[in-house]
Amino acid sequence: MGDQTRVAVVTGASRGIGKAVAMRLAADGRHVVLVSRSAGPLEAVKAEIEGAGGEASAVAADVGDRAAWAAALEGIVKERGRLDILVNNAGITRDNLLLRMSDEEWDEVVSVNLTSAFVGIRACARAMMKQRFGRIVNIASTSGLVGNSGQANYAAAKSGLVGLSKTVARELGGKGITCNVVAPGFIQTDMTANLPEDVTNKVKDMMAIKRLGEGGDIAAAVAYVTADDAGFLTGQVIAVDGGMTMY
Ligand code: NAP
């Protein structure tokens, strides 16, 4: 690819797993475009990456707003002249038992966790096809693979990412574009910060590796599937969960 730096867009990069993925991809020499709704935290992550000698830019966008998210991606392609890696990581939970789950809780989670990935992939597919190179990663969850009580919306959205990814892998594989799923298990972030200790202990009991995961554990898998020489790896679901689900 000559001397052009690969451009990687990471959603939900203001904290947690997305931040760890962004830091890792930047350390691996990518120009990382950080996306989330909040400009302040994105600027802080950008400064951290630059402080470590990496390259980043920040774009505040709500991936749950289809038009705004597609426009943001089109702007990124225009500005940077390319888009090599898309990591659809932004996600939310609105947990409730099935009988109590509201339409709003369902719609919001499906919109942010699933529809945003479809919109994002569609918006950057053309640029990737032109380059004959692309690496797409959708961050799902083990909840989407085995289900989880109280998470009908979340598990359905995450499971939907698997079908979406396998289809994208088939449709775009001939153009040098891969699409894979990384499915985290239990990772220490804001999303899991408020779970009671007995729940986290139960989770640890189910794992082969007896510790909770960290953002860096997921970042390592994302770095692997987005590498230039990972072009033969596509349509796969990689559970990074300390051996909690082995299927
Ligand atoms: P987190 O700490 O809650 O961070 C979520 C990120 O998503 C934040 O950067 C947030 O930024 C961004 N975000 C949320 N809604 C957004 C929207 N509408 N538009 C743009 N950005 C949005 O979560 P996390 O634990 O790092 O999780 C990251 C991903 O991993 C999610 O997809 C999650 O489902 C998945 N996952 C996590 C675990 C776990 O154990 N932590 C397990 C399995 C899967 P702003 O608030 O600034 O917008």
JSON list of N, CA, C and O in Angstrom, two decimals, residues 15-57:
[
{"chain": "A", "resi": 15, "resn": "ARG", "atom": "N", "xyz": [-14.17, 5.20, 25.91]},
{"chain": "A", "resi": 15, "resn": "ARG", "atom": "CA", "xyz": [-13.80, 4.48, 27.14]},
{"chain": "A", "resi": 15, "resn": "ARG", "atom": "C", "xyz": [-13.90, 2.97, 26.90]},
{"chain": "A", "resi": 15, "resn": "ARG", "atom": "O", "xyz": [-14.28, 2.54, 25.81]},
{"chain": "A", "resi": 16, "resn": "GLY", "atom": "N", "xyz": [-13.57, 2.21, 27.94]},
{"chain": "A", "resi": 16, "resn": "GLY", "atom": "CA", "xyz": [-13.80, 0.77, 27.92]},
{"chain": "A", "resi": 16, "resn": "GLY", "atom": "C", "xyz": [-13.07, 0.04, 26.80]},
{"chain": "A", "resi": 16, "resn": "GLY", "atom": "O", "xyz": [-11.91, 0.36, 26.46]},
{"chain": "A", "resi": 17, "resn": "ILE", "atom": "N", "xyz": [-13.77, -0.93, 26.23]},
{"chain": "A", "resi": 17, "resn": "ILE", "atom": "CA", "xyz": [-13.18, -1.79, 25.21]},
{"chain": "A", "resi": 17, "resn": "ILE", "atom": "C", "xyz": [-12.77, -0.98, 23.98]},
{"chain": "A", "resi": 17, "resn": "ILE", "atom": "O", "xyz": [-11.68, -1.17, 23.43]},
{"chain": "A", "resi": 18, "resn": "GLY", "atom": "N", "xyz": [-13.63, -0.06, 23.57]},
{"chain": "A", "resi": 18, "resn": "GLY", "atom": "CA", "xyz": [-13.33, 0.74, 22.37]},
{"chain": "A", "resi": 18, "resn": "GLY", "atom": "C", "xyz": [-12.06, 1.55, 22.52]},
{"chain": "A", "resi": 18, "resn": "GLY", "atom": "O", "xyz": [-11.25, 1.66, 21.60]},
{"chain": "A", "resi": 19, "resn": "LYS", "atom": "N", "xyz": [-11.87, 2.11, 23.71]},
{"chain": "A", "resi": 19, "resn": "LYS", "atom": "CA", "xyz": [-10.64, 2.88, 23.96]},
{"chain": "A", "resi": 19, "resn": "LYS", "atom": "C", "xyz": [-9.42, 1.96, 23.87]},
{"chain": "A", "resi": 19, "resn": "LYS", "atom": "O", "xyz": [-8.41, 2.29, 23.26]},
{"chain": "A", "resi": 20, "resn": "ALA", "atom": "N", "xyz": [-9.53, 0.78, 24.49]},
{"chain": "A", "resi": 20, "resn": "ALA", "atom": "CA", "xyz": [-8.40, -0.17, 24.45]},
{"chain": "A", "resi": 20, "resn": "ALA", "atom": "C", "xyz": [-8.09, -0.59, 23.02]},
{"chain": "A", "resi": 20, "resn": "ALA", "atom": "O", "xyz": [-6.92, -0.72, 22.63]},
{"chain": "A", "resi": 21, "resn": "VAL", "atom": "N", "xyz": [-9.14, -0.81, 22.22]},
{"chain": "A", "resi": 21, "resn": "VAL", "atom": "CA", "xyz": [-8.94, -1.19, 20.81]},
{"chain": "A", "resi": 21, "resn": "VAL", "atom": "C", "xyz": [-8.25, -0.04, 20.07]},
{"chain": "A", "resi": 21, "resn": "VAL", "atom": "O", "xyz": [-7.30, -0.26, 19.31]},
{"chain": "A", "resi": 22, "resn": "ALA", "atom": "N", "xyz": [-8.73, 1.18, 20.30]},
{"chain": "A", "resi": 22, "resn": "ALA", "atom": "CA", "xyz": [-8.14, 2.34, 19.62]},
{"chain": "A", "resi": 22, "resn": "ALA", "atom": "C", "xyz": [-6.67, 2.50, 19.98]},
{"chain": "A", "resi": 22, "resn": "ALA", "atom": "O", "xyz": [-5.82, 2.72, 19.10]},
{"chain": "A", "resi": 23, "resn": "MET", "atom": "N", "xyz": [-6.35, 2.36, 21.27]},
{"chain": "A", "resi": 23, "resn": "MET", "atom": "CA", "xyz": [-4.95, 2.51, 21.70]},
{"chain": "A", "resi": 23, "resn": "MET", "atom": "C", "xyz": [-4.07, 1.45, 21.03]},
{"chain": "A", "resi": 23, "resn": "MET", "atom": "O", "xyz": [-2.95, 1.73, 20.61]},
{"chain": "A", "resi": 24, "resn": "ARG", "atom": "N", "xyz": [-4.60, 0.22, 20.96]},
{"chain": "A", "resi": 24, "resn": "ARG", "atom": "CA", "xyz": [-3.82, -0.87, 20.38]},
{"chain": "A", "resi": 24, "resn": "ARG", "atom": "C", "xyz": [-3.59, -0.68, 18.88]},
{"chain": "A", "resi": 24, "resn": "ARG", "atom": "O", "xyz": [-2.47, -0.84, 18.37]},
{"chain": "A", "resi": 25, "resn": "LEU", "atom": "N", "xyz": [-4.67, -0.31, 18.17]},
{"chain": "A", "resi": 25, "resn": "LEU", "atom": "CA", "xyz": [-4.53, -0.12, 16.71]},
{"chain": "A", "resi": 25, "resn": "LEU", "atom": "C", "xyz": [-3.57, 1.03, 16.41]},
{"chain": "A", "resi": 25, "resn": "LEU", "atom": "O", "xyz": [-2.79, 0.97, 15.46]},
{"chain": "A", "resi": 26, "resn": "ALA", "atom": "N", "xyz": [-3.63, 2.08, 17.25]},
{"chain": "A", "resi": 26, "resn": "ALA", "atom": "CA", "xyz": [-2.71, 3.21, 17.06]},
{"chain": "A", "resi": 26, "resn": "ALA", "atom": "C", "xyz": [-1.28, 2.76, 17.33]},
{"chain": "A", "resi": 26, "resn": "ALA", "atom": "O", "xyz": [-0.35, 3.13, 16.59]},
{"chain": "A", "resi": 27, "resn": "ALA", "atom": "N", "xyz": [-1.10, 1.95, 18.38]},
{"chain": "A", "resi": 27, "resn": "ALA", "atom": "CA", "xyz": [0.25, 1.45, 18.70]},
{"chain": "A", "resi": 27, "resn": "ALA", "atom": "C", "xyz": [0.78, 0.57, 17.56]},
{"chain": "A", "resi": 27, "resn": "ALA", "atom": "O", "xyz": [1.99, 0.49, 17.34]},
{"chain": "A", "resi": 28, "resn": "ASP", "atom": "N", "xyz": [-0.17, -0.07, 16.84]},
{"chain": "A", "resi": 28, "resn": "ASP", "atom": "CA", "xyz": [0.22, -0.90, 15.70]},
{"chain": "A", "resi": 28, "resn": "ASP", "atom": "C", "xyz": [0.42, -0.08, 14.42]},
{"chain": "A", "resi": 28, "resn": "ASP", "atom": "O", "xyz": [0.58, -0.65, 13.33]},
{"chain": "A", "resi": 29, "resn": "GLY", "atom": "N", "xyz": [0.34, 1.25, 14.53]},
{"chain": "A", "resi": 29, "resn": "GLY", "atom": "CA", "xyz": [0.67, 2.12, 13.38]},
{"chain": "A", "resi": 29, "resn": "GLY", "atom": "C", "xyz": [-0.51, 2.56, 12.54]},
{"chain": "A", "resi": 29, "resn": "GLY", "atom": "O", "xyz": [-0.32, 3.12, 11.46]},
{"chain": "A", "resi": 30, "resn": "ARG", "atom": "N", "xyz": [-1.73, 2.33, 13.02]},
{"chain": "A", "resi": 30, "resn": "ARG", "atom": "CA", "xyz": [-2.89, 2.81, 12.26]},
{"chain": "A", "resi": 30, "resn": "ARG", "atom": "C", "xyz": [-3.22, 4.25, 12.66]},
{"chain": "A", "resi": 30, "resn": "ARG", "atom": "O", "xyz": [-3.02, 4.64, 13.81]},
{"chain": "A", "resi": 31, "resn": "HIS", "atom": "N", "xyz": [-3.79, 5.01, 11.72]},
{"chain": "A", "resi": 31, "resn": "HIS", "atom": "CA", "xyz": [-4.41, 6.29, 12.11]},
{"chain": "A", "resi": 31, "resn": "HIS", "atom": "C", "xyz": [-5.81, 5.94, 12.60]},
{"chain": "A", "resi": 31, "resn": "HIS", "atom": "O", "xyz": [-6.62, 5.40, 11.83]},
{"chain": "A", "resi": 32, "resn": "VAL", "atom": "N", "xyz": [-6.11, 6.22, 13.85]},
{"chain": "A", "resi": 32, "resn": "VAL", "atom": "CA", "xyz": [-7.39, 5.79, 14.41]},
{"chain": "A", "resi": 32, "resn": "VAL", "atom": "C", "xyz": [-8.35, 6.98, 14.50]},
{"chain": "A", "resi": 32, "resn": "VAL", "atom": "O", "xyz": [-8.01, 8.02, 15.07]},
{"chain": "A", "resi": 33, "resn": "VAL", "atom": "N", "xyz": [-9.54, 6.80, 13.92]},
{"chain": "A", "resi": 33, "resn": "VAL", "atom": "CA", "xyz": [-10.59, 7.80, 14.04]},
{"chain": "A", "resi": 33, "resn": "VAL", "atom": "C", "xyz": [-11.52, 7.34, 15.17]},
{"chain": "A", "resi": 33, "resn": "VAL", "atom": "O", "xyz": [-12.15, 6.29, 15.09]},
{"chain": "A", "resi": 34, "resn": "LEU", "atom": "N", "xyz": [-11.54, 8.14, 16.23]},
{"chain": "A", "resi": 34, "resn": "LEU", "atom": "CA", "xyz": [-12.28, 7.80, 17.44]},
{"chain": "A", "resi": 34, "resn": "LEU", "atom": "C", "xyz": [-13.70, 8.35, 17.33]},
{"chain": "A", "resi": 34, "resn": "LEU", "atom": "O", "xyz": [-13.88, 9.55, 17.08]},
{"chain": "A", "resi": 35, "resn": "VAL", "atom": "N", "xyz": [-14.69, 7.49, 17.53]},
{"chain": "A", "resi": 35, "resn": "VAL", "atom": "CA", "xyz": [-16.08, 7.93, 17.42]},
{"chain": "A", "resi": 35, "resn": "VAL", "atom": "C", "xyz": [-16.83, 7.59, 18.70]},
{"chain": "A", "resi": 35, "resn": "VAL", "atom": "O", "xyz": [-16.71, 6.48, 19.23]},
{"chain": "A", "resi": 36, "resn": "SER", "atom": "N", "xyz": [-17.58, 8.56, 19.22]},
{"chain": "A", "resi": 36, "resn": "SER", "atom": "CA", "xyz": [-18.59, 8.32, 20.25]},
{"chain": "A", "resi": 36, "resn": "SER", "atom": "C", "xyz": [-19.42, 9.60, 20.32]},
{"chain": "A", "resi": 36, "resn": "SER", "atom": "O", "xyz": [-19.18, 10.53, 19.54]},
{"chain": "A", "resi": 37, "resn": "ARG", "atom": "N", "xyz": [-20.38, 9.65, 21.25]},
{"chain": "A", "resi": 37, "resn": "ARG", "atom": "CA", "xyz": [-21.22, 10.85, 21.30]},
{"chain": "A", "resi": 37, "resn": "ARG", "atom": "C", "xyz": [-20.54, 12.01, 22.00]},
{"chain": "A", "resi": 37, "resn": "ARG", "atom": "O", "xyz": [-20.91, 13.16, 21.82]},
{"chain": "A", "resi": 38, "resn": "SER", "atom": "N", "xyz": [-19.55, 11.72, 22.84]},
{"chain": "A", "resi": 38, "resn": "SER", "atom": "CA", "xyz": [-19.02, 12.78, 23.71]},
{"chain": "A", "resi": 38, "resn": "SER", "atom": "C", "xyz": [-17.64, 13.25, 23.28]},
{"chain": "A", "resi": 38, "resn": "SER", "atom": "O", "xyz": [-16.65, 12.51, 23.39]},
{"chain": "A", "resi": 39, "resn": "ALA", "atom": "N", "xyz": [-17.58, 14.51, 22.81]},
{"chain": "A", "resi": 39, "resn": "ALA", "atom": "CA", "xyz": [-16.35, 15.07, 22.25]},
{"chain": "A", "resi": 39, "resn": "ALA", "atom": "C", "xyz": [-15.22, 15.15, 23.27]},
{"chain": "A", "resi": 39, "resn": "ALA", "atom": "O", "xyz": [-14.07, 14.84, 22.95]},
{"chain": "A", "resi": 40, "resn": "GLY", "atom": "N", "xyz": [-15.54, 15.55, 24.52]},
{"chain": "A", "resi": 40, "resn": "GLY", "atom": "CA", "xyz": [-14.49, 15.75, 25.53]},
{"chain": "A", "resi": 40, "resn": "GLY", "atom": "C", "xyz": [-13.65, 14.49, 25.77]},
{"chain": "A", "resi": 40, "resn": "GLY", "atom": "O", "xyz": [-12.43, 14.51, 25.59]},
{"chain": "A", "resi": 41, "resn": "PRO", "atom": "N", "xyz": [-14.29, 13.38, 26.15]},
{"chain": "A", "resi": 41, "resn": "PRO", "atom": "CA", "xyz": [-13.53, 12.14, 26.37]},
{"chain": "A", "resi": 41, "resn": "PRO", "atom": "C", "xyz": [-12.78, 11.67, 25.12]},
{"chain": "A", "resi": 41, "resn": "PRO", "atom": "O", "xyz": [-11.68, 11.12, 25.23]},
{"chain": "A", "resi": 42, "resn": "LEU", "atom": "N", "xyz": [-13.34, 11.91, 23.95]},
{"chain": "A", "resi": 42, "resn": "LEU", "atom": "CA", "xyz": [-12.64, 11.51, 22.71]},
{"chain": "A", "resi": 42, "resn": "LEU", "atom": "C", "xyz": [-11.34, 12.29, 22.56]},
{"chain": "A", "resi": 42, "resn": "LEU", "atom": "O", "xyz": [-10.31, 11.73, 22.17]},
{"chain": "A", "resi": 43, "resn": "GLU", "atom": "N", "xyz": [-11.40, 13.60, 22.87]},
{"chain": "A", "resi": 43, "resn": "GLU", "atom": "CA", "xyz": [-10.20, 14.43, 22.77]},
{"chain": "A", "resi": 43, "resn": "GLU", "atom": "C", "xyz": [-9.14, 13.92, 23.75]},
{"chain": "A", "resi": 43, "resn": "GLU", "atom": "O", "xyz": [-7.95, 13.93, 23.46]},
{"chain": "A", "resi": 44, "resn": "ALA", "atom": "N", "xyz": [-9.59, 13.46, 24.93]},
{"chain": "A", "resi": 44, "resn": "ALA", "atom": "CA", "xyz": [-8.64, 12.95, 25.93]},
{"chain": "A", "resi": 44, "resn": "ALA", "atom": "C", "xyz": [-7.97, 11.66, 25.42]},
{"chain": "A", "resi": 44, "resn": "ALA", "atom": "O", "xyz": [-6.75, 11.49, 25.58]},
{"chain": "A", "resi": 45, "resn": "VAL", "atom": "N", "xyz": [-8.74, 10.78, 24.77]},
{"chain": "A", "resi": 45, "resn": "VAL", "atom": "CA", "xyz": [-8.15, 9.55, 24.22]},
{"chain": "A", "resi": 45, "resn": "VAL", "atom": "C", "xyz": [-7.19, 9.90, 23.08]},
{"chain": "A", "resi": 45, "resn": "VAL", "atom": "O", "xyz": [-6.10, 9.33, 22.98]},
{"chain": "A", "resi": 46, "resn": "LYS", "atom": "N", "xyz": [-7.60, 10.86, 22.26]},
{"chain": "A", "resi": 46, "resn": "LYS", "atom": "CA", "xyz": [-6.73, 11.30, 21.14]},
{"chain": "A", "resi": 46, "resn": "LYS", "atom": "C", "xyz": [-5.39, 11.79, 21.71]},
{"chain": "A", "resi": 46, "resn": "LYS", "atom": "O", "xyz": [-4.32, 11.42, 21.21]},
{"chain": "A", "resi": 47, "resn": "ALA", "atom": "N", "xyz": [-5.46, 12.60, 22.77]},
{"chain": "A", "resi": 47, "resn": "ALA", "atom": "CA", "xyz": [-4.23, 13.15, 23.37]},
{"chain": "A", "resi": 47, "resn": "ALA", "atom": "C", "xyz": [-3.37, 12.01, 23.93]},
{"chain": "A", "resi": 47, "resn": "ALA", "atom": "O", "xyz": [-2.13, 12.04, 23.80]},
{"chain": "A", "resi": 48, "resn": "GLU", "atom": "N", "xyz": [-4.02, 11.02, 24.51]},
{"chain": "A", "resi": 48, "resn": "GLU", "atom": "CA", "xyz": [-3.27, 9.87, 25.07]},
{"chain": "A", "resi": 48, "resn": "GLU", "atom": "C", "xyz": [-2.55, 9.10, 23.96]},
{"chain": "A", "resi": 48, "resn": "GLU", "atom": "O", "xyz": [-1.39, 8.72, 24.11]},
{"chain": "A", "resi": 49, "resn": "ILE", "atom": "N", "xyz": [-3.25, 8.91, 22.84]},
{"chain": "A", "resi": 49, "resn": "ILE", "atom": "CA", "xyz": [-2.64, 8.20, 21.70]},
{"chain": "A", "resi": 49, "resn": "ILE", "atom": "C", "xyz": [-1.47, 9.00, 21.15]},
{"chain": "A", "resi": 49, "resn": "ILE", "atom": "O", "xyz": [-0.38, 8.47, 20.91]},
{"chain": "A", "resi": 50, "resn": "GLU", "atom": "N", "xyz": [-1.69, 10.30, 20.99]},
{"chain": "A", "resi": 50, "resn": "GLU", "atom": "CA", "xyz": [-0.62, 11.14, 20.43]},
{"chain": "A", "resi": 50, "resn": "GLU", "atom": "C", "xyz": [0.57, 11.22, 21.40]},
{"chain": "A", "resi": 50, "resn": "GLU", "atom": "O", "xyz": [1.72, 11.21, 20.96]},
{"chain": "A", "resi": 51, "resn": "GLY", "atom": "N", "xyz": [0.25, 11.24, 22.70]},
{"chain": "A", "resi": 51, "resn": "GLY", "atom": "CA", "xyz": [1.31, 11.25, 23.71]},
{"chain": "A", "resi": 51, "resn": "GLY", "atom": "C", "xyz": [2.19, 10.01, 23.63]},
{"chain": "A", "resi": 51, "resn": "GLY", "atom": "O", "xyz": [3.37, 10.04, 23.98]},
{"chain": "A", "resi": 52, "resn": "ALA", "atom": "N", "xyz": [1.58, 8.90, 23.17]},
{"chain": "A", "resi": 52, "resn": "ALA", "atom": "CA", "xyz": [2.33, 7.64, 23.05]},
{"chain": "A", "resi": 52, "resn": "ALA", "atom": "C", "xyz": [2.96, 7.51, 21.66]},
{"chain": "A", "resi": 52, "resn": "ALA", "atom": "O", "xyz": [3.47, 6.45, 21.30]},
{"chain": "A", "resi": 53, "resn": "GLY", "atom": "N", "xyz": [2.86, 8.59, 20.87]},
{"chain": "A", "resi": 53, "resn": "GLY", "atom": "CA", "xyz": [3.51, 8.58, 19.55]},
{"chain": "A", "resi": 53, "resn": "GLY", "atom": "C", "xyz": [2.61, 8.10, 18.42]},
{"chain": "A", "resi": 53, "resn": "GLY", "atom": "O", "xyz": [3.08, 7.89, 17.30]},
{"chain": "A", "resi": 54, "resn": "GLY", "atom": "N", "xyz": [1.33, 7.93, 18.69]},
{"chain": "A", "resi": 54, "resn": "GLY", "atom": "CA", "xyz": [0.41, 7.45, 17.66]},
{"chain": "A", "resi": 54, "resn": "GLY", "atom": "C", "xyz": [-0.36, 8.58, 16.99]},
{"chain": "A", "resi": 54, "resn": "GLY", "atom": "O", "xyz": [-0.18, 9.75, 17.32]},
{"chain": "A", "resi": 55, "resn": "GLU", "atom": "N", "xyz": [-1.20, 8.18, 16.04]},
{"chain": "A", "resi": 55, "resn": "GLU", "atom": "CA", "xyz": [-1.99, 9.15, 15.25]},
{"chain": "A", "resi": 55, "resn": "GLU", "atom": "C", "xyz": [-3.46, 8.90, 15.48]},
{"chain": "A", "resi": 55, "resn": "GLU", "atom": "O", "xyz": [-3.92, 7.75, 15.38]},
{"chain": "A", "resi": 56, "resn": "ALA", "atom": "N", "xyz": [-4.23, 9.96, 15.74]},
{"chain": "A", "resi": 56, "resn": "ALA", "atom": "CA", "xyz": [-5.67, 9.78, 15.93]},
{"chain": "A", "resi": 56, "resn": "ALA", "atom": "C", "xyz": [-6.40, 11.06, 15.57]},
{"chain": "A", "resi": 56, "resn": "ALA", "atom": "O", "xyz": [-5.82, 12.15, 15.55]},
{"chain": "A", "resi": 57, "resn": "SER", "atom": "N", "xyz": [-7.68, 10.90, 15.28]},
{"chain": "A", "resi": 57, "resn": "SER", "atom": "CA", "xyz": [-8.57, 12.06, 15.18]},
{"chain": "A", "resi": 57, "resn": "SER", "atom": "C", "xyz": [-9.89, 11.69, 15.85]},
{"chain": "A", "resi": 57, "resn": "SER", "atom": "O", "xyz": [-10.16, 10.51, 16.07]}
]
